[in-house]
Short mmCIF file of C-alpha atoms and ligand atoms in Angstrom, two decimals:
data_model
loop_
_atom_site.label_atom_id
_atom_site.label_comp_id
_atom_site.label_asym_id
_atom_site.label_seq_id
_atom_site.Cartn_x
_atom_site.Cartn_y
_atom_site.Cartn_z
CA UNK A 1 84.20 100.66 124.86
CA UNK A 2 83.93 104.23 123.24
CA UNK A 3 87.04 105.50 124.59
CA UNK A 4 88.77 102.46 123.05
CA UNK A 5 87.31 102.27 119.90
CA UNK A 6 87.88 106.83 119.65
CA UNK A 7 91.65 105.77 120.81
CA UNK A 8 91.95 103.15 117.95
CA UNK A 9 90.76 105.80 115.71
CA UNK A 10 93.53 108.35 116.15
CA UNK A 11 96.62 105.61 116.33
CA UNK A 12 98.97 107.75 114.05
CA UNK A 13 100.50 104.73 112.38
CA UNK A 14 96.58 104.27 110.54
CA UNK A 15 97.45 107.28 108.72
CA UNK A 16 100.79 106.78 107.23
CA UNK A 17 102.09 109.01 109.73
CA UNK A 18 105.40 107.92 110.92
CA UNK A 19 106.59 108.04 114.68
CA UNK A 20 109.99 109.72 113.87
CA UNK A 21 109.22 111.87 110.58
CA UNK A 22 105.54 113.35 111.22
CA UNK A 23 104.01 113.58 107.81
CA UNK A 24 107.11 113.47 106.04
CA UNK A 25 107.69 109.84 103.48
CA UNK A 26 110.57 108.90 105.23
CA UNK A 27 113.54 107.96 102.94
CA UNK A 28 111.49 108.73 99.81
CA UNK A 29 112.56 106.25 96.71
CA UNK A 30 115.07 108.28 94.49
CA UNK A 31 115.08 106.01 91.50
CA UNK A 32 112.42 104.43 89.49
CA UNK A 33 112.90 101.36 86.97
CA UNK A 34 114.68 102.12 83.93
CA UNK A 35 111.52 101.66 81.83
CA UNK A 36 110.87 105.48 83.45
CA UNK A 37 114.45 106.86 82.66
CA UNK A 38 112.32 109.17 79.98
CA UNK A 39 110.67 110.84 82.94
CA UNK A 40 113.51 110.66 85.38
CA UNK A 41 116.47 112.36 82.92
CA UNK A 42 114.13 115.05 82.67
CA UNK A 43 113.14 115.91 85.86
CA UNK A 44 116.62 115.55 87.28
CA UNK A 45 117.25 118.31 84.60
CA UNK A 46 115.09 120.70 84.64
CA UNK A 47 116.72 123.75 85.51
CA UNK A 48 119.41 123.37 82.62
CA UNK A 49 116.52 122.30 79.97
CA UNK A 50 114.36 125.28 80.86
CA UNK A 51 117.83 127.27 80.36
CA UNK A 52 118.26 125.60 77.43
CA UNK A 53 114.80 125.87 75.96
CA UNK A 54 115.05 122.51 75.32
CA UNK A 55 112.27 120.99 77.78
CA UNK A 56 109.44 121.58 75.47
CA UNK A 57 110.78 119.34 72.30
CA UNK A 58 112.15 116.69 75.67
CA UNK A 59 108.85 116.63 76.22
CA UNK A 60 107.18 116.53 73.02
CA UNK A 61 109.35 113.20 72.04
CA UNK A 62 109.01 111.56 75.86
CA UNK A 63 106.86 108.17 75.59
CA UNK A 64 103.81 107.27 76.49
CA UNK A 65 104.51 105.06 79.37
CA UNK A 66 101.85 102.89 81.30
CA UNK A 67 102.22 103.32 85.40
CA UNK A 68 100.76 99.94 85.30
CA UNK A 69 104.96 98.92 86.86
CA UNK A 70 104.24 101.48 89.61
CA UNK A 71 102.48 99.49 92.43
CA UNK A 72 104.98 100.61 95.36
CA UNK A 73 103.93 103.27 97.09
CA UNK A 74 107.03 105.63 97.34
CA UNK A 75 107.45 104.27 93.73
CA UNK A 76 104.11 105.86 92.85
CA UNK A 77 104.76 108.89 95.34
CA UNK A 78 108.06 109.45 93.48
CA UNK A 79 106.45 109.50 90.51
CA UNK A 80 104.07 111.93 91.20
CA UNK A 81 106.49 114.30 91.90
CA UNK A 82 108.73 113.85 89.20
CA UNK A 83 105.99 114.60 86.74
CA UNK A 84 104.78 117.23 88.67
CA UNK A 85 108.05 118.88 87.92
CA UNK A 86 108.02 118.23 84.85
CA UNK A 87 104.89 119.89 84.67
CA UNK A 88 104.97 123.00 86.14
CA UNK A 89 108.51 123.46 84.52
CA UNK A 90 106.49 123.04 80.73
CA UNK A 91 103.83 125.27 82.05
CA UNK A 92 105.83 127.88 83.21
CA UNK A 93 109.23 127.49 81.07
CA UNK A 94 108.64 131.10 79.17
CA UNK A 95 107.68 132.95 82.13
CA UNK A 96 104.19 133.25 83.96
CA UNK A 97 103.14 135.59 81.05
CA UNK A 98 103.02 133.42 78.61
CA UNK A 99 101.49 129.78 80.37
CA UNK A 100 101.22 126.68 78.18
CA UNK A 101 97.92 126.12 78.20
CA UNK A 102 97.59 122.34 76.82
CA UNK A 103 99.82 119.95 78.61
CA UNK A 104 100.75 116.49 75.94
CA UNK A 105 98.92 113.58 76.42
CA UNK A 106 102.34 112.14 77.42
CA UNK A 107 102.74 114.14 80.24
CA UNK A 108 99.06 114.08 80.91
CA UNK A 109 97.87 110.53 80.81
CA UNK A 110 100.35 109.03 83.17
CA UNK A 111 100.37 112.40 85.19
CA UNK A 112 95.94 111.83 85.94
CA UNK A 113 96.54 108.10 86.43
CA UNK A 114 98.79 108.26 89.24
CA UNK A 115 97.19 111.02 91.02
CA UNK A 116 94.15 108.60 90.72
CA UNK A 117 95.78 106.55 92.41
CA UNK A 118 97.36 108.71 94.95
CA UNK A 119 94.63 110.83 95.79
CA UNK A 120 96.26 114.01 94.97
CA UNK A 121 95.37 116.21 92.36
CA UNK A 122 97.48 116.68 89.20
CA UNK A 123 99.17 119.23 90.08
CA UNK A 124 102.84 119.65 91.71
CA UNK A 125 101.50 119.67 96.19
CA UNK A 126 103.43 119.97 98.86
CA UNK A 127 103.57 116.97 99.70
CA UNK A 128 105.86 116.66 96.80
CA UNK A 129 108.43 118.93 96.83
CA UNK A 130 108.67 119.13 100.38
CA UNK A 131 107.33 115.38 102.03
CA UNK A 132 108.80 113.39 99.38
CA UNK A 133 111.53 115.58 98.09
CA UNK A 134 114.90 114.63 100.16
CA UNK A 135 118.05 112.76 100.49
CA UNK A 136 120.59 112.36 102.82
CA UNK A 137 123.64 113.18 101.42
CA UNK A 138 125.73 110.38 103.49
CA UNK A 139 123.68 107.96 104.21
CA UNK A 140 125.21 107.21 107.90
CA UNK A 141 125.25 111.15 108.25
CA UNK A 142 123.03 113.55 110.33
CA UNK A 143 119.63 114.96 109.54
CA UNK A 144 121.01 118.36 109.18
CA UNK A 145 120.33 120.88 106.18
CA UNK A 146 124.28 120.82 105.43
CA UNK A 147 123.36 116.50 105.02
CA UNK A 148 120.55 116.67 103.00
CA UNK A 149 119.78 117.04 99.22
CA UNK A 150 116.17 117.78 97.51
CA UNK A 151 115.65 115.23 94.49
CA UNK A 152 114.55 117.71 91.81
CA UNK A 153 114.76 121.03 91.86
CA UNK A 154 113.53 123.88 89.87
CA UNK A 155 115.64 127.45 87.85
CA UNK A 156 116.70 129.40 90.79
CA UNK A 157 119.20 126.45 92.29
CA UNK A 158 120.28 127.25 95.30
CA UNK A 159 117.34 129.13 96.31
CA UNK A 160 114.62 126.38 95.04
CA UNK A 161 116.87 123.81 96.99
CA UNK A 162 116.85 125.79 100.02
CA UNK A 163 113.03 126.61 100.21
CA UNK A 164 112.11 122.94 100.30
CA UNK A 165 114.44 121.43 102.42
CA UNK A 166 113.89 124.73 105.20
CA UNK A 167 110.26 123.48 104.80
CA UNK A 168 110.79 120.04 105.34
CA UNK A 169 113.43 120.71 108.71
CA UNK A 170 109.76 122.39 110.08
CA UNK A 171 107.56 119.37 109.10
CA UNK A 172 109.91 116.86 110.49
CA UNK A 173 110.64 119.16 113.99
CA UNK A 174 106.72 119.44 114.21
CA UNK A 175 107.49 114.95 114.58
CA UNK A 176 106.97 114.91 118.47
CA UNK A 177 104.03 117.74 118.50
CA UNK A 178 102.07 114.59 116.01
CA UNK A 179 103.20 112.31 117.86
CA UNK A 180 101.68 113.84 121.26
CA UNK A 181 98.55 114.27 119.74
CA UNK A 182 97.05 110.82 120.13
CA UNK A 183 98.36 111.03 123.71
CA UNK A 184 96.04 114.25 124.18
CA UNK A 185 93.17 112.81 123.39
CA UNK A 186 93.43 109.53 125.20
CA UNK A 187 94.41 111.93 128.21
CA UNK A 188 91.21 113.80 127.39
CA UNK A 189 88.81 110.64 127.30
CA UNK A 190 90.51 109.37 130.41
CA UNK A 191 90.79 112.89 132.08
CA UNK A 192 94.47 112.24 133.59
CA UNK A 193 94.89 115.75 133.61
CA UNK A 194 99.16 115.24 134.30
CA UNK A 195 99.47 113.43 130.63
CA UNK A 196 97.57 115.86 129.38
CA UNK A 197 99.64 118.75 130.58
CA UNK A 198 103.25 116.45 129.56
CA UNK A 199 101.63 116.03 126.17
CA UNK A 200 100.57 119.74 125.88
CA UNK A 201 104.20 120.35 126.64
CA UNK A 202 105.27 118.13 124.17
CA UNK A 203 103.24 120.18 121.67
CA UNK A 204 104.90 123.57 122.59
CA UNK A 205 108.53 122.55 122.44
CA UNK A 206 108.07 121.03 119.37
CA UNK A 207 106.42 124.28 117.34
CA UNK A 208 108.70 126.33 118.71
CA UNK A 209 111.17 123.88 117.34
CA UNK A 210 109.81 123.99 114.04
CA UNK A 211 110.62 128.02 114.16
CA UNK A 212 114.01 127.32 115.18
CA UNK A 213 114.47 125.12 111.88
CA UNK A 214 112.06 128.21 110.17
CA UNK A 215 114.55 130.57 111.08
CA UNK A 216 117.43 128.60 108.46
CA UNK A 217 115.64 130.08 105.39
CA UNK A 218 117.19 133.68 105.60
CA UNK A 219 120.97 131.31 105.44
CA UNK A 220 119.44 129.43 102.08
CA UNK A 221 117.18 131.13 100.06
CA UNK A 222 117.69 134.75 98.34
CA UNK A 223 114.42 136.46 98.63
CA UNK A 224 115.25 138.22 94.95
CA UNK A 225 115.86 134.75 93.47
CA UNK A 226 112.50 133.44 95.41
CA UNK A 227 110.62 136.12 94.41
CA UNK A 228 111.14 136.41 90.76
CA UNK A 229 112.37 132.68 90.10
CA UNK A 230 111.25 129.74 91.94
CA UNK A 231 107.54 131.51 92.89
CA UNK A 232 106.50 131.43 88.93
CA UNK A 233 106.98 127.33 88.97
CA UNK A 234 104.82 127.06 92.36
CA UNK A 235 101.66 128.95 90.43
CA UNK A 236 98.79 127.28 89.56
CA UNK A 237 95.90 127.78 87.54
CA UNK A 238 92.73 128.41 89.32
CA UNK A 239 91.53 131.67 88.83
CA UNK A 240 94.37 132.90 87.44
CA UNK A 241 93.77 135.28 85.01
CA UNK A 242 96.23 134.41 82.83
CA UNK A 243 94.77 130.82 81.99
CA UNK A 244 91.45 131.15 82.13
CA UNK A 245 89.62 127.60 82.54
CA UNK A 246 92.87 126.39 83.96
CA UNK A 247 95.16 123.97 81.98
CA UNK A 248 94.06 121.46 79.31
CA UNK A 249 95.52 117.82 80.53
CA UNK A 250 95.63 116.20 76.26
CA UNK A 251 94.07 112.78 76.35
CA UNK A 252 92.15 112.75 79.90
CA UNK A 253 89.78 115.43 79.69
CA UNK A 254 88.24 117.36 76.67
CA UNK A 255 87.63 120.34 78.74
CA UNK A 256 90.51 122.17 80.38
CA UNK A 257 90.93 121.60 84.31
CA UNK A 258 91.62 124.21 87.22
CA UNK A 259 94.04 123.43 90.07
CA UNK A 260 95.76 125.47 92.74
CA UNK A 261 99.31 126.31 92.94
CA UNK A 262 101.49 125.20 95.89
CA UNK A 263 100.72 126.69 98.93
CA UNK A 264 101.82 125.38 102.34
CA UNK A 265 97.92 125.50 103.33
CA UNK A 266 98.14 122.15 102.08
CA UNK A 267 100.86 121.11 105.01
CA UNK A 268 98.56 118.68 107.34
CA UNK A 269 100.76 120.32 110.40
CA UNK A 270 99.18 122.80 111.03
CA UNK A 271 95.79 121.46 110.30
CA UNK A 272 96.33 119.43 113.37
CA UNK A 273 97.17 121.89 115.89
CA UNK A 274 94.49 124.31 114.52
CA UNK A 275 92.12 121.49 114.61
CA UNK A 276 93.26 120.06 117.95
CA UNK A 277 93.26 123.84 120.05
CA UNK A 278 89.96 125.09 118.20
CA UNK A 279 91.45 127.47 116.09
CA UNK A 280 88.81 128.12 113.50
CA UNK A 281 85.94 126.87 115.61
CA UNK A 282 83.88 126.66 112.30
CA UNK A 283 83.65 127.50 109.18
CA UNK A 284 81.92 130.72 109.76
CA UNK A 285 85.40 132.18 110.16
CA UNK A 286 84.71 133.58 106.41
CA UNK A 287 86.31 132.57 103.39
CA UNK A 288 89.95 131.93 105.07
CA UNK A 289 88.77 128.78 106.86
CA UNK A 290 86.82 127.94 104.13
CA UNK A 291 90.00 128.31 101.84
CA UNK A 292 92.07 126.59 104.39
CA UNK A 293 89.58 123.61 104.07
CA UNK A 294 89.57 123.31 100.57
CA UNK A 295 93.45 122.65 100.27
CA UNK A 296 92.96 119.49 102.61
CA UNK A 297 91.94 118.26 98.83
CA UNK A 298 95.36 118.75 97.72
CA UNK A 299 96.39 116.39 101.06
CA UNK A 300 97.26 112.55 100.88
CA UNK A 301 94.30 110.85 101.45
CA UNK A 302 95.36 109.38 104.87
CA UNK A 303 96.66 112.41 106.05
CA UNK A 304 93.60 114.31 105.71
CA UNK A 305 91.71 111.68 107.26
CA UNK A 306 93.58 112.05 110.70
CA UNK A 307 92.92 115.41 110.48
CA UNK A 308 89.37 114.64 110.46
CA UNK A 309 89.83 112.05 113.28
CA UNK A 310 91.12 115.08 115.57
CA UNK A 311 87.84 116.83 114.55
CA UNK A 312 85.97 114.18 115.49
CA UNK A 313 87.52 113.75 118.66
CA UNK A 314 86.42 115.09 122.26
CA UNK A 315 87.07 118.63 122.56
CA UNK A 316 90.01 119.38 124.23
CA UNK A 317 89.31 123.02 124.66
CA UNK A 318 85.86 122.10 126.42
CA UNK A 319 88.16 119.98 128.47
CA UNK A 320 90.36 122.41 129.78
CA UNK A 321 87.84 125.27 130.46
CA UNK A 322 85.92 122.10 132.31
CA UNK A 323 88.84 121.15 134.18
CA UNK A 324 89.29 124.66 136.12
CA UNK A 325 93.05 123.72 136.80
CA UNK A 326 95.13 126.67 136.07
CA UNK A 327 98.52 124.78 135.21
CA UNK A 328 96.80 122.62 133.13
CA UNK A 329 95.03 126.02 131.70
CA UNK A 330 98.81 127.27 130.92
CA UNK A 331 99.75 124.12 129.01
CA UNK A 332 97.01 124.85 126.64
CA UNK A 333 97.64 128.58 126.20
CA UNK A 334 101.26 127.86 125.89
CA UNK A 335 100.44 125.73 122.78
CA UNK A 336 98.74 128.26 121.49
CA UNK A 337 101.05 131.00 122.17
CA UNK A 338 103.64 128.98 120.36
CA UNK A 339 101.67 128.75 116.96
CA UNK A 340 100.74 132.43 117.37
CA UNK A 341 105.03 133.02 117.67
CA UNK A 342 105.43 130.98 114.34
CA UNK A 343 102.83 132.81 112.33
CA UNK A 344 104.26 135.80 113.51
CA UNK A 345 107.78 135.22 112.40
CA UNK A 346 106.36 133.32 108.90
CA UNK A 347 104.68 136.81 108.59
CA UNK A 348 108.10 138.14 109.14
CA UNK A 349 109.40 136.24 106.37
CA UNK A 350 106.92 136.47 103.43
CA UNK A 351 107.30 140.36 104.40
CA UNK A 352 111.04 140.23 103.42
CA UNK A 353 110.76 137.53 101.02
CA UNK A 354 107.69 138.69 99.02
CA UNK A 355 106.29 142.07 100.11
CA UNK A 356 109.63 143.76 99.95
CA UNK A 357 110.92 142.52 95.87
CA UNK A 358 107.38 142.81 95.29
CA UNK A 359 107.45 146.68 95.74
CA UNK A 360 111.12 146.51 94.21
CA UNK A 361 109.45 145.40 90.59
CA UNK A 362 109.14 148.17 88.26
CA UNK A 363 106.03 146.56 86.84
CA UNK A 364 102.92 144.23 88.78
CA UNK A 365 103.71 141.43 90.39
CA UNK A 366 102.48 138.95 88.79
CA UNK A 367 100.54 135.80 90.67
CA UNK A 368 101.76 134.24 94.01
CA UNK A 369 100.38 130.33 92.77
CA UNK A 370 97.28 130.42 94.28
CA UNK A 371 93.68 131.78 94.16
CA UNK A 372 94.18 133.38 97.85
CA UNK A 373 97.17 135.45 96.78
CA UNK A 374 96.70 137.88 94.14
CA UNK A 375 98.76 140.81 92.34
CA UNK A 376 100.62 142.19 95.02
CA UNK A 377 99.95 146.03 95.35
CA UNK A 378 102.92 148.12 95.09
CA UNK A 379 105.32 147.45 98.21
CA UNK A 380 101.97 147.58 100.19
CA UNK A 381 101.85 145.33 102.98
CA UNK A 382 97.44 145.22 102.38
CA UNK A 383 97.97 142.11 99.31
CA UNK A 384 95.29 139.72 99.62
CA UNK A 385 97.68 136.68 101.11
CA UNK A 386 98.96 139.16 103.86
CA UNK A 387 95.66 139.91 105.13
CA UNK A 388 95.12 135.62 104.56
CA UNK A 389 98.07 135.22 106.78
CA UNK A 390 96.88 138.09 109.68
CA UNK A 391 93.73 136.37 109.40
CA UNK A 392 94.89 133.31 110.53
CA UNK A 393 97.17 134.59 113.23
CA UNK A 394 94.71 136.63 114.34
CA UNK A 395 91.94 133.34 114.67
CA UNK A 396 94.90 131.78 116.20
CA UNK A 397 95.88 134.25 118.79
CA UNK A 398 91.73 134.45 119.79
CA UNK A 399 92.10 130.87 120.94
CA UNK A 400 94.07 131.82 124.34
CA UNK A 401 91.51 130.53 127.39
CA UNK A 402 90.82 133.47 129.05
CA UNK A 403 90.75 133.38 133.13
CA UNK A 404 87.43 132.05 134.09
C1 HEM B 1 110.55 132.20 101.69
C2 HEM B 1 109.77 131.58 102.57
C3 HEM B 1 108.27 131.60 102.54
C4 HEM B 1 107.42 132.41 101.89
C5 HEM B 1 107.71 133.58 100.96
C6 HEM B 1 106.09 131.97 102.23
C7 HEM B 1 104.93 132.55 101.75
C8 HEM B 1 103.65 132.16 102.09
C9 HEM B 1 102.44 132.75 101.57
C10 HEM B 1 102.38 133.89 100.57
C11 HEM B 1 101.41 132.08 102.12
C12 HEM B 1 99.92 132.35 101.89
C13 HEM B 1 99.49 131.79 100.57
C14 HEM B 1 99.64 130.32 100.59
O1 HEM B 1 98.85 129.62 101.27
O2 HEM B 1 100.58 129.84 99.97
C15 HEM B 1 101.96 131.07 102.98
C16 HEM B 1 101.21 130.18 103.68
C17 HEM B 1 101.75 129.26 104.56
N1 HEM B 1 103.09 129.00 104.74
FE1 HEM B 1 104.60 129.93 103.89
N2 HEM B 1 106.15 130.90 103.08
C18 HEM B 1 107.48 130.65 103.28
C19 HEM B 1 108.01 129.64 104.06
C20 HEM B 1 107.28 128.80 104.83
C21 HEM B 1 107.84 127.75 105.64
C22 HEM B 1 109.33 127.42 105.77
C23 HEM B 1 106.81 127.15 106.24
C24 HEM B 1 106.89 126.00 107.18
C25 HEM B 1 106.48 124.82 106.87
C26 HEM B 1 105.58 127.79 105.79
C27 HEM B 1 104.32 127.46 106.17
C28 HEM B 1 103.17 128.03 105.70
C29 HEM B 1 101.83 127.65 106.12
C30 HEM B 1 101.50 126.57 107.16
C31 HEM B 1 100.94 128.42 105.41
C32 HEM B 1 99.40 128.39 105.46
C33 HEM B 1 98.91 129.55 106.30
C34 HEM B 1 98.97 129.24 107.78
O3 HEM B 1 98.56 128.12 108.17
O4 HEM B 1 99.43 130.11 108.54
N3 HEM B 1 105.90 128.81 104.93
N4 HEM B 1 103.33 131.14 102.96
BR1 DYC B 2 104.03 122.94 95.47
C1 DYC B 2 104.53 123.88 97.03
C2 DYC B 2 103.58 124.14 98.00
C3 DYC B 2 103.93 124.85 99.13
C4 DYC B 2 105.23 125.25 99.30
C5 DYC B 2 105.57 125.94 100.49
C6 DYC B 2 106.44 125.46 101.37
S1 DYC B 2 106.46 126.50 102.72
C7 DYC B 2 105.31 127.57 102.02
N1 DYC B 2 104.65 128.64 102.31
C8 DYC B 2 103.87 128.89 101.22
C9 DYC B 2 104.05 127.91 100.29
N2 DYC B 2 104.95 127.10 100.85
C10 DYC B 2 106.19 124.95 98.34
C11 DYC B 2 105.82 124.28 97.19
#
């Protein structure tokens, strides 16, 4: 009766976690009623408004509109990331050194309500700009970068296009690795130690996959554009110096409010394989498991709640050491393997894409949007968010089952 009732609980579909798209909002709503065209004309023109300097008086005349017509979920998901655009483009319009610090009550009021509703904080998340950021181009065409389109974008084009739609290419390859997760543990509570090793398998070819798609980004995004561009919209303001208390939201709270930047921390993926192979075994890890926990706030809801389900599931690692089978064994240090191959190259990548213009600028860096990142040090590779990252390949590459 346990088994059943610990199968029922991880049954992806629960979670709004679809078969074919992982954690992706498959085909996202691109339009909203007209009642919202205030909010919609600006988002889908950001980049030439910031140009302009014409998104702060846009913004300044945009109505107070109630969300009360936004009951649909990808109508309320859309939403959410259209004013979490809008946003970060007002905060961030004359450059990270010189924030906005009060957001309008226009921008604020409907921006609180819906992530209220959503379960997401007000602040632009990944699961945005990259889960519910993307069109196919022709409809009837393939699920290829060349086919598919973000829905807003921010200065930097190109670049700012690229970056999310590389990033969503790795959520939905990691599809079949989610998908083989609720096979693992029913394999586990049954101990069929075959399905277990096919779904283990599953889980391999899938993240290495996902670095396949990873390895598009150098073909789409300039690492000078990412670096001094598109990185400034992605900040946040929690402990960032420059807007100390965080960012006044007019008409919700009297007090100004902290929130994180973007950070892909806040991708459930790879919560569920660290989660599901024992990565961080606990919390005691320091403060980089601890950090890592604290962005499943800036989650969906449901999403974070399957990755508590895994957590709460047998433990497959206990499993496999139990088991004494040596293919089976394999099958789980494959996985892991894997995961340790796409940290690696993501390592690879923030090296060019950050570390590298970062030593280029005459003057400091300024933030990498969020609280883990910090000034990076002069062309150094020792910045607090590369030692995050080592960290975390490091935890990962300690969960290889040694030969008993
Ligand atoms: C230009 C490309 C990229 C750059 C410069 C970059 C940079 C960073 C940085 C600085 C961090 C640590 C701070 C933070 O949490 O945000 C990070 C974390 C992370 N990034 Fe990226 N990233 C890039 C592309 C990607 C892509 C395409 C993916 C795939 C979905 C990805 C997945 C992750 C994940 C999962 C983390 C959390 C740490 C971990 O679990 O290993 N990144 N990235
Ligand atoms: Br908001 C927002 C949050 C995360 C990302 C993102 C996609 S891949 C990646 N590595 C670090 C950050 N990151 C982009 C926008």
């Amino acid at each position: 009766q346990d088994k059943t009732s610990a199968e029922n609980l991880i049954k992806i579909d629960r979670y709004l976690i679809s078969e074919d798209y992982g954690f992706v909002l498959p085909h996202p709503q691109t339009e909203l009623p007209s009642y919202f065209d205030p909010w919609m004309e600006i988002a889908s023109n950001l980049s030439q408004l910031i140009e302009n300097c014409q998104l702060h008086s846009k913004v300044e005349k945009m109505p107070l509109l109630s969300t009360h017509a936004l009951t649909d979920y990808k109508e309320q998901r859309l939403a959410h990331l259209a004013l979490g655009f809008i946003t970060m483009g007002y905060v961030w319009q004359e450059g990270s050194d010189k924030a906005q610090k009060v957001l309008p009550e226009t921008l604020a009021v409907p921006f609180c309500k819906l992530s209220e509703i959503l379960d997401l904080p007000p602040v632009l998340v990944y699961a945005d700009c990259v889960l519910a950021n993307w069109k196919k181009k022709d409809p009837f065409g393939p699920l290829s970068i060349e086919n598919l389109d973000v829905i807003f974008s921010f200065p930097g084009g190109e670049t700012s296009k690229g970056f999310f739609l590389v990033s969503l290419l790795v959520e939905m390859a990691a599809a079949p690795g989610i998908r083989a997760i609720p096979k693992i543990i029913s394999a586990v509570l049954h101990e069929d130690v075959a399905s277990l090793e096919n779904a283990l398998q599953d889980v391999t070819s899938s993240i290495s996959k996902m670095q396949d798609a990873f390895k598009l980004i150098h073909g789409y995004v300039n690492p000078e554009i990412f670096f001094n561009t598109l990185r400034i919209y992605l900040s946040g303001w929690k402990d960032n110096p420059l807007m100390a208390g965080g960012l006044l939201y007019e008409g919700v709270w009297k007090t100004p409010r902290e929130f994180s930047g973007g950070s892909a921390g806040q991708s459930s993926t790879l919560h569920c394989f660290d989660v599901l192979l024992g990565i961080y075994p606990n919390l005691e890890c320091g403060s980089t498991a601890a950090y890592l926990q604290s962005l499943r706030d800036y989650m969906p809801a449901s999403h974070r709640a399957f990755i508590q389900a895994i957590a709460l599931g047998p433990s497959l690692r206990h499993f496999v050491l139990a088991a004494g089978n040596d293919s089976l064994q394999e099958a789980f240090n494959s996985c892991v393997s894997a995961l340790v191959a796409l940290r690696d190259y993501h390592i690879q990548v923030v090296t060019r894409y950050i570390s590298i213009p970062a030593g280029k600028q005459k003057h400091r860096g300024c933030l990498f949007h969020n609280a883990v990142v910090t000034f990076p040090e002069k062309g150094t590779g020792g910045t607090s968010f590369m030692c995050f990252l080592k960290t975390i390949r490091d935890l990962t590459k300690k969960a290889q089952l040694l030969d008993v």
